[in-house]
Structures are given as structure tokens and as C-alpha cells.
């Protein structure tokens, strides 16, 4: 079960009402936990249609100035990604959440 459950079987307790049994009674059962983990897993995956930060539909930009700005933005994103990767080298679990190559351009797929 994750650190914070996605569902509770009882309403939140008020200050001073917490007991070990009340907390255990509030936690979701095994079936609900498996459903929540499944939903969380599915929602945390990238879809095949995702377009990531710095990637654009090329025919939308015909202006040379826009093209140059776009290329400069891509170079900056690459530098940021290289810096994050460099900082991750000594870590047991690398931090990849804000890698530009992992950030979708939009949440609407």
C-alpha cells in the first residue's frame, strides 16, 4: 500500500480520535488496494501519442525566427537534462521526474 492511501473506508478522524484500531479499520482492504494500484499504474504510464517538451509539429512553424527560438529552447532543454543526469550519477535511485525528455508538452493526449 502506498504511503497515502487513495481511498479510506471511514471518514477522517478528528484530532484526538485516532487509535490503532480506527486507523486499521479506515484503510482499504486488499481488493480496493489492488484496484487503486492498478489505476495508479495505468495513469502513470506515457501513451504512444505523447509529445514531449521541445517536440513540435514541424509544419506549424514556418517563420525563421520561430524556428531559431525553438532550436535554442531545445538546446537549453538538452543542457538541463545533461545536468540532471550528471547530478544523478552518484545516486542509488536517480531522480528522473523533471527530465525534459519525460515531461509531456500537454496533459491532453
CSV table of N, CA and C in Angstrom, one decimal:
chain,number,residue,atom,x,y,z
A,1,UNK,N,0.8,-1.2,0.0
A,1,UNK,CA,0.0,0.0,0.0
A,1,UNK,C,0.9,1.2,0.0
A,2,UNK,N,0.6,2.2,-0.8
A,2,UNK,CA,1.4,3.5,-0.9
A,2,UNK,C,1.3,4.2,0.5
A,3,UNK,N,2.2,5.1,0.6
A,3,UNK,CA,2.3,5.9,1.8
A,3,UNK,C,1.0,6.6,2.1
A,4,UNK,N,0.3,7.1,1.1
A,4,UNK,CA,-1.0,7.7,1.3
A,4,UNK,C,-2.0,6.9,0.6
A,5,UNK,N,-3.0,6.3,1.3
A,5,UNK,CA,-4.0,5.5,0.5
A,5,UNK,C,-4.9,6.4,-0.4
A,6,UNK,N,-5.3,5.8,-1.5
A,6,UNK,CA,-6.2,6.5,-2.4
A,6,UNK,C,-7.6,6.5,-2.0
A,7,UNK,N,-8.0,5.7,-1.0
A,7,UNK,CA,-9.3,5.5,-0.5
A,7,UNK,C,-9.3,5.2,0.9
A,8,UNK,N,-10.3,5.6,1.6
A,8,UNK,CA,-10.5,5.2,3.0
A,8,UNK,C,-11.9,4.7,3.2
A,9,UNK,N,-12.1,3.7,4.1
A,9,UNK,CA,-13.4,3.1,4.4
A,9,UNK,C,-14.2,3.9,5.5
A,10,UNK,N,-13.5,4.7,6.2
A,10,UNK,CA,-14.2,5.6,7.2
A,10,UNK,C,-13.8,7.0,7.0
A,11,UNK,N,-14.6,7.9,7.4
A,11,UNK,CA,-14.3,9.4,7.3
A,11,UNK,C,-13.0,9.7,8.1
A,12,UNK,N,-12.4,10.8,7.8
A,12,UNK,CA,-11.2,11.2,8.6
A,12,UNK,C,-11.6,11.4,10.0
A,13,UNK,N,-10.7,11.0,10.9
A,13,UNK,CA,-10.9,11.2,12.3
A,13,UNK,C,-10.6,12.6,12.7
A,14,UNK,N,-11.2,13.0,13.8
A,14,UNK,CA,-10.9,14.4,14.4
A,14,UNK,C,-9.7,14.2,15.3
A,15,UNK,N,-9.1,15.3,15.6
A,15,UNK,CA,-7.9,15.4,16.5
A,15,UNK,C,-8.2,14.7,17.8
A,16,UNK,N,-7.4,13.7,18.2
A,16,UNK,CA,-7.6,13.0,19.4
A,16,UNK,C,-8.4,11.7,19.3
A,17,UNK,N,-9.0,11.5,18.2
A,17,UNK,CA,-9.8,10.3,18.0
A,17,UNK,C,-9.0,9.1,17.4
A,18,UNK,N,-7.8,9.3,17.0
A,18,UNK,CA,-7.1,8.3,16.3
A,18,UNK,C,-6.6,7.2,17.3
A,19,UNK,N,-7.0,6.0,17.0
A,19,UNK,CA,-6.5,4.8,17.7
A,19,UNK,C,-6.0,3.9,16.6
A,20,UNK,N,-5.1,2.9,17.0
A,20,UNK,CA,-4.6,2.0,16.1
A,20,UNK,C,-5.7,1.2,15.4
A,21,UNK,N,-6.7,0.8,16.1
A,21,UNK,CA,-7.8,0.1,15.5
A,21,UNK,C,-8.6,0.9,14.5
A,22,UNK,N,-8.8,2.2,14.8
A,22,UNK,CA,-9.6,3.1,13.9
A,22,UNK,C,-8.8,3.3,12.6
A,23,UNK,N,-7.5,3.4,12.7
A,23,UNK,CA,-6.7,3.6,11.5
A,23,UNK,C,-6.7,2.3,10.7
A,24,UNK,N,-6.6,1.2,11.3
A,24,UNK,CA,-6.6,-0.1,10.6
A,24,UNK,C,-8.0,-0.3,9.9
A,25,UNK,N,-9.1,0.1,10.6
A,25,UNK,CA,-10.4,-0.1,10.1
A,25,UNK,C,-10.7,0.9,8.9
A,26,UNK,N,-9.9,2.0,8.9
A,26,UNK,CA,-10.1,3.0,7.9
A,26,UNK,C,-9.4,2.6,6.6
A,27,UNK,N,-8.3,1.9,6.6
A,27,UNK,CA,-7.5,1.6,5.4
A,27,UNK,C,-8.3,0.7,4.5
A,28,UNK,N,-8.1,0.8,3.2
A,28,UNK,CA,-8.8,0.0,2.2
A,28,UNK,C,-8.4,-1.5,2.4
A,29,UNK,N,-9.3,-2.4,2.0
A,29,UNK,CA,-9.0,-3.8,2.0
A,29,UNK,C,-8.1,-4.2,0.8
A,30,UNK,N,-7.7,-5.4,0.7
A,30,UNK,CA,-6.7,-5.9,-0.3
A,30,UNK,C,-7.3,-5.7,-1.7
A,31,UNK,N,-8.6,-5.9,-1.9
A,31,UNK,CA,-9.1,-5.8,-3.3
A,31,UNK,C,-9.1,-4.3,-3.7
A,32,UNK,N,-9.5,-3.4,-2.8
A,32,UNK,CA,-9.5,-2.0,-3.1
A,32,UNK,C,-8.1,-1.5,-3.3
A,33,UNK,N,-7.2,-2.0,-2.5
A,33,UNK,CA,-5.8,-1.6,-2.7
A,33,UNK,C,-5.2,-2.0,-4.1
A,34,UNK,N,-5.5,-3.2,-4.5
A,34,UNK,CA,-5.1,-3.7,-5.8
A,34,UNK,C,-5.7,-2.9,-6.9
A,35,UNK,N,-7.0,-2.5,-6.8
A,35,UNK,CA,-7.6,-1.7,-7.8
A,35,UNK,C,-7.0,-0.3,-7.9
A,36,UNK,N,-6.7,0.3,-6.7
A,36,UNK,CA,-6.0,1.6,-6.6
A,36,UNK,C,-4.6,1.5,-7.3
A,37,UNK,N,-3.9,0.5,-6.9
A,37,UNK,CA,-2.5,0.3,-7.5
A,37,UNK,C,-2.6,0.2,-9.0
A,38,UNK,N,-3.6,-0.6,-9.5
A,38,UNK,CA,-3.8,-0.7,-10.9
A,38,UNK,C,-4.1,0.6,-11.6
A,39,UNK,N,-5.0,1.3,-11.1
A,39,UNK,CA,-5.4,2.6,-11.7
A,39,UNK,C,-4.1,3.6,-11.6
A,40,UNK,N,-3.4,3.6,-10.5
A,40,UNK,CA,-2.3,4.5,-10.4
A,40,UNK,C,-1.2,4.1,-11.4
A,41,UNK,N,-1.0,2.8,-11.6
A,41,UNK,CA,0.0,2.3,-12.6
A,41,UNK,C,-0.4,2.7,-14.0
A,42,UNK,N,-1.7,2.5,-14.4
A,42,UNK,CA,-2.2,2.9,-15.7
A,42,UNK,C,-2.1,4.4,-16.0
A,43,UNK,N,-2.4,5.2,-15.0
A,43,UNK,CA,-2.4,6.6,-15.2
A,43,UNK,C,-1.0,7.2,-15.1
A,44,UNK,N,0.0,6.5,-14.7
A,44,UNK,CA,1.4,7.0,-14.6
A,44,UNK,C,2.2,6.6,-15.8
A,45,UNK,N,1.6,5.9,-16.8
A,45,UNK,CA,2.3,5.5,-18.0
A,45,UNK,C,2.2,6.5,-19.1
A,46,UNK,N,3.2,6.6,-19.9
A,46,UNK,CA,3.1,7.5,-21.1
A,46,UNK,C,2.3,6.8,-22.2
A,47,UNK,N,1.6,7.5,-23.0
A,47,UNK,CA,0.9,6.9,-24.1
A,47,UNK,C,1.8,7.0,-25.4
A,48,UNK,N,1.5,6.2,-26.3
A,48,UNK,CA,2.2,6.3,-27.6
A,48,UNK,C,2.1,7.6,-28.3
A,49,UNK,N,1.0,8.3,-28.0
A,49,UNK,CA,0.8,9.6,-28.7
A,49,UNK,C,1.4,10.8,-28.0
A,50,UNK,N,2.0,10.6,-26.8
A,50,UNK,CA,2.5,11.7,-26.0
A,50,UNK,C,3.6,12.4,-26.8
A,51,UNK,N,3.6,13.7,-26.8
A,51,UNK,CA,4.6,14.6,-27.4
A,51,UNK,C,5.3,15.3,-26.2
A,52,UNK,N,6.6,15.2,-26.2
A,52,UNK,CA,7.4,15.7,-25.0
A,52,UNK,C,7.9,17.1,-25.2
A,53,UNK,N,8.3,17.7,-24.1
A,53,UNK,CA,8.7,19.1,-24.1
A,53,UNK,C,9.8,19.4,-25.2
A,54,UNK,N,9.6,20.4,-26.0
A,54,UNK,CA,10.6,20.7,-27.0
A,54,UNK,C,10.3,20.0,-28.4
A,55,UNK,N,9.4,19.1,-28.4
A,55,UNK,CA,9.0,18.5,-29.7
A,55,UNK,C,7.7,19.2,-30.2
A,56,UNK,N,7.7,19.5,-31.5
A,56,UNK,CA,6.6,20.2,-32.0
A,56,UNK,C,6.3,19.7,-33.4
A,57,UNK,N,5.1,19.9,-33.8
A,57,UNK,CA,4.7,19.5,-35.2
A,57,UNK,C,5.4,20.5,-36.1
A,58,UNK,N,6.3,20.1,-36.9
A,58,UNK,CA,7.2,21.0,-37.7
A,58,UNK,C,6.4,21.9,-38.6
A,59,UNK,N,5.4,21.4,-39.2
A,59,UNK,CA,4.7,22.3,-40.2
A,59,UNK,C,4.0,23.4,-39.6
A,60,UNK,N,3.9,23.5,-38.3
A,60,UNK,CA,3.2,24.6,-37.6
A,60,UNK,C,4.1,25.8,-37.6
A,61,UNK,N,5.4,25.6,-37.8
A,61,UNK,CA,6.4,26.8,-37.6
A,61,UNK,C,7.1,26.9,-39.0
A,62,UNK,N,6.7,27.9,-39.7
A,62,UNK,CA,7.4,28.2,-41.0
A,62,UNK,C,8.3,29.4,-40.9
A,63,UNK,N,8.1,30.3,-39.9
A,63,UNK,CA,8.9,31.5,-39.7
A,63,UNK,C,10.3,31.2,-39.2
A,64,UNK,N,11.3,31.8,-39.8
A,64,UNK,CA,12.7,31.5,-39.4
A,64,UNK,C,13.0,31.9,-38.0
A,65,UNK,N,12.4,33.0,-37.5
A,65,UNK,CA,12.6,33.5,-36.1
A,65,UNK,C,12.1,32.5,-35.1
A,66,UNK,N,10.9,31.9,-35.4
A,66,UNK,CA,10.3,30.9,-34.5
A,66,UNK,C,11.2,29.7,-34.5
A,67,UNK,N,11.6,29.3,-35.7
A,67,UNK,CA,12.5,28.1,-35.8
A,67,UNK,C,13.7,28.3,-34.9
A,68,UNK,N,14.4,29.4,-35.0
A,68,UNK,CA,15.6,29.7,-34.2
A,68,UNK,C,15.3,29.6,-32.7
A,69,UNK,N,14.2,30.2,-32.3
A,69,UNK,CA,13.8,30.2,-30.9
A,69,UNK,C,13.5,28.8,-30.4
A,70,UNK,N,12.9,28.0,-31.3
A,70,UNK,CA,12.6,26.6,-30.9
A,70,UNK,C,13.9,25.8,-30.8
A,71,UNK,N,14.8,26.0,-31.7
A,71,UNK,CA,16.1,25.3,-31.6
A,71,UNK,C,16.9,25.7,-30.3
A,72,UNK,N,16.9,27.0,-30.0
A,72,UNK,CA,17.5,27.5,-28.8
A,72,UNK,C,16.9,26.8,-27.5
A,73,UNK,N,15.6,26.7,-27.5
A,73,UNK,CA,14.8,26.1,-26.4
A,73,UNK,C,15.2,24.6,-26.3
A,74,UNK,N,15.4,24.0,-27.4
A,74,UNK,CA,15.8,22.5,-27.4
A,74,UNK,C,17.2,22.4,-26.9
A,75,UNK,N,18.1,23.3,-27.2
A,75,UNK,CA,19.5,23.2,-26.7
A,75,UNK,C,19.5,23.4,-25.2
A,76,UNK,N,18.7,24.4,-24.7
A,76,UNK,CA,18.6,24.7,-23.3
A,76,UNK,C,18.0,23.5,-22.6
A,77,UNK,N,17.0,22.8,-23.1
A,77,UNK,CA,16.4,21.6,-22.5
A,77,UNK,C,17.5,20.5,-22.4
A,78,UNK,N,18.3,20.4,-23.5
A,78,UNK,CA,19.3,19.3,-23.5
A,78,UNK,C,20.3,19.6,-22.4
A,79,UNK,N,20.7,20.9,-22.2
A,79,UNK,CA,21.7,21.2,-21.1
A,79,UNK,C,21.1,20.9,-19.8
A,80,UNK,N,19.8,21.2,-19.6
A,80,UNK,CA,19.2,20.9,-18.3
A,80,UNK,C,19.2,19.4,-18.1
A,81,UNK,N,18.8,18.6,-19.1
A,81,UNK,CA,18.8,17.2,-19.0
A,81,UNK,C,20.2,16.6,-18.7
A,82,UNK,N,21.2,17.1,-19.3
A,82,UNK,CA,22.6,16.7,-19.1
A,82,UNK,C,23.0,17.0,-17.6
A,83,UNK,N,22.6,18.1,-17.1
A,83,UNK,CA,22.9,18.5,-15.7
A,83,UNK,C,22.2,17.6,-14.7
A,84,UNK,N,21.0,17.3,-15.0
A,84,UNK,CA,20.2,16.3,-14.1
A,84,UNK,C,20.9,15.0,-14.1
A,85,UNK,N,21.2,14.5,-15.3
A,85,UNK,CA,21.9,13.2,-15.4
A,85,UNK,C,23.2,13.2,-14.7
A,86,UNK,N,24.0,14.2,-14.9
A,86,UNK,CA,25.2,14.4,-14.2
A,86,UNK,C,25.1,14.3,-12.7
A,87,UNK,N,24.1,15.0,-12.1
A,87,UNK,CA,23.8,15.0,-10.7
A,87,UNK,C,23.3,13.7,-10.2
A,88,UNK,N,22.7,12.9,-11.1
A,88,UNK,CA,22.2,11.6,-10.7
A,88,UNK,C,23.3,10.5,-10.6
A,89,UNK,N,24.4,10.8,-11.2
A,89,UNK,CA,25.5,9.7,-11.3
A,89,UNK,C,25.8,9.1,-9.9
A,90,UNK,N,25.8,9.8,-8.8
A,90,UNK,CA,26.2,9.2,-7.6
A,90,UNK,C,25.0,8.7,-6.8
A,91,UNK,N,23.8,8.8,-7.3
A,91,UNK,CA,22.6,8.5,-6.5
A,91,UNK,C,22.3,7.0,-6.7
A,92,UNK,N,21.8,6.4,-5.6
A,92,UNK,CA,21.4,5.0,-5.7
A,92,UNK,C,20.1,4.9,-6.6
A,93,UNK,N,19.2,5.9,-6.4
A,93,UNK,CA,17.9,5.9,-7.1
A,93,UNK,C,17.9,7.3,-7.9
A,94,UNK,N,18.2,7.3,-9.2
A,94,UNK,CA,18.2,8.5,-9.9
A,94,UNK,C,16.9,9.3,-9.9
A,95,UNK,N,17.0,10.6,-9.9
A,95,UNK,CA,15.8,11.5,-10.0
A,95,UNK,C,15.5,11.8,-11.4
A,96,UNK,N,14.4,11.2,-11.9
A,96,UNK,CA,14.1,11.4,-13.3
A,96,UNK,C,12.8,12.2,-13.6
A,97,UNK,N,12.2,12.6,-12.5
A,97,UNK,CA,10.8,13.2,-12.6
A,97,UNK,C,10.8,14.4,-13.5
A,98,UNK,N,11.8,15.3,-13.4
A,98,UNK,CA,11.8,16.5,-14.2
A,98,UNK,C,12.8,16.5,-15.4
A,99,UNK,N,13.1,15.3,-15.8
A,99,UNK,CA,13.9,15.3,-17.1
A,99,UNK,C,13.1,15.8,-18.2
A,100,UNK,N,13.6,16.8,-19.0
A,100,UNK,CA,12.8,17.4,-20.0
A,100,UNK,C,12.2,16.3,-21.0
A,101,UNK,N,13.0,15.2,-21.2
A,101,UNK,CA,12.6,14.2,-22.1
A,101,UNK,C,11.4,13.4,-21.6
A,102,UNK,N,11.1,13.6,-20.3
A,102,UNK,CA,10.0,12.8,-19.7
A,102,UNK,C,8.8,13.7,-19.4
A,103,UNK,N,8.8,15.0,-19.7
A,103,UNK,CA,7.7,15.9,-19.5
A,103,UNK,C,6.9,16.1,-20.7
A,104,UNK,N,5.6,15.6,-20.7
A,104,UNK,CA,4.7,15.8,-21.9
A,104,UNK,C,4.5,17.3,-22.1
A,105,UNK,N,4.3,17.7,-23.4
A,105,UNK,CA,4.0,19.0,-23.8
A,105,UNK,C,2.7,19.5,-23.3
A,106,UNK,N,1.8,18.5,-23.1
A,106,UNK,CA,0.4,18.8,-22.7
A,106,UNK,C,-0.2,17.6,-21.9
A,107,UNK,N,-1.1,17.8,-21.1
A,107,UNK,CA,-1.8,16.7,-20.4
A,107,UNK,C,-2.9,16.2,-21.2
A,108,UNK,N,-3.3,16.9,-22.3
A,108,UNK,CA,-4.4,16.4,-23.1
A,108,UNK,C,-3.8,15.6,-24.3
A,109,UNK,N,-4.0,14.3,-24.2
A,109,UNK,CA,-3.5,13.4,-25.3
A,109,UNK,C,-4.6,13.1,-26.2
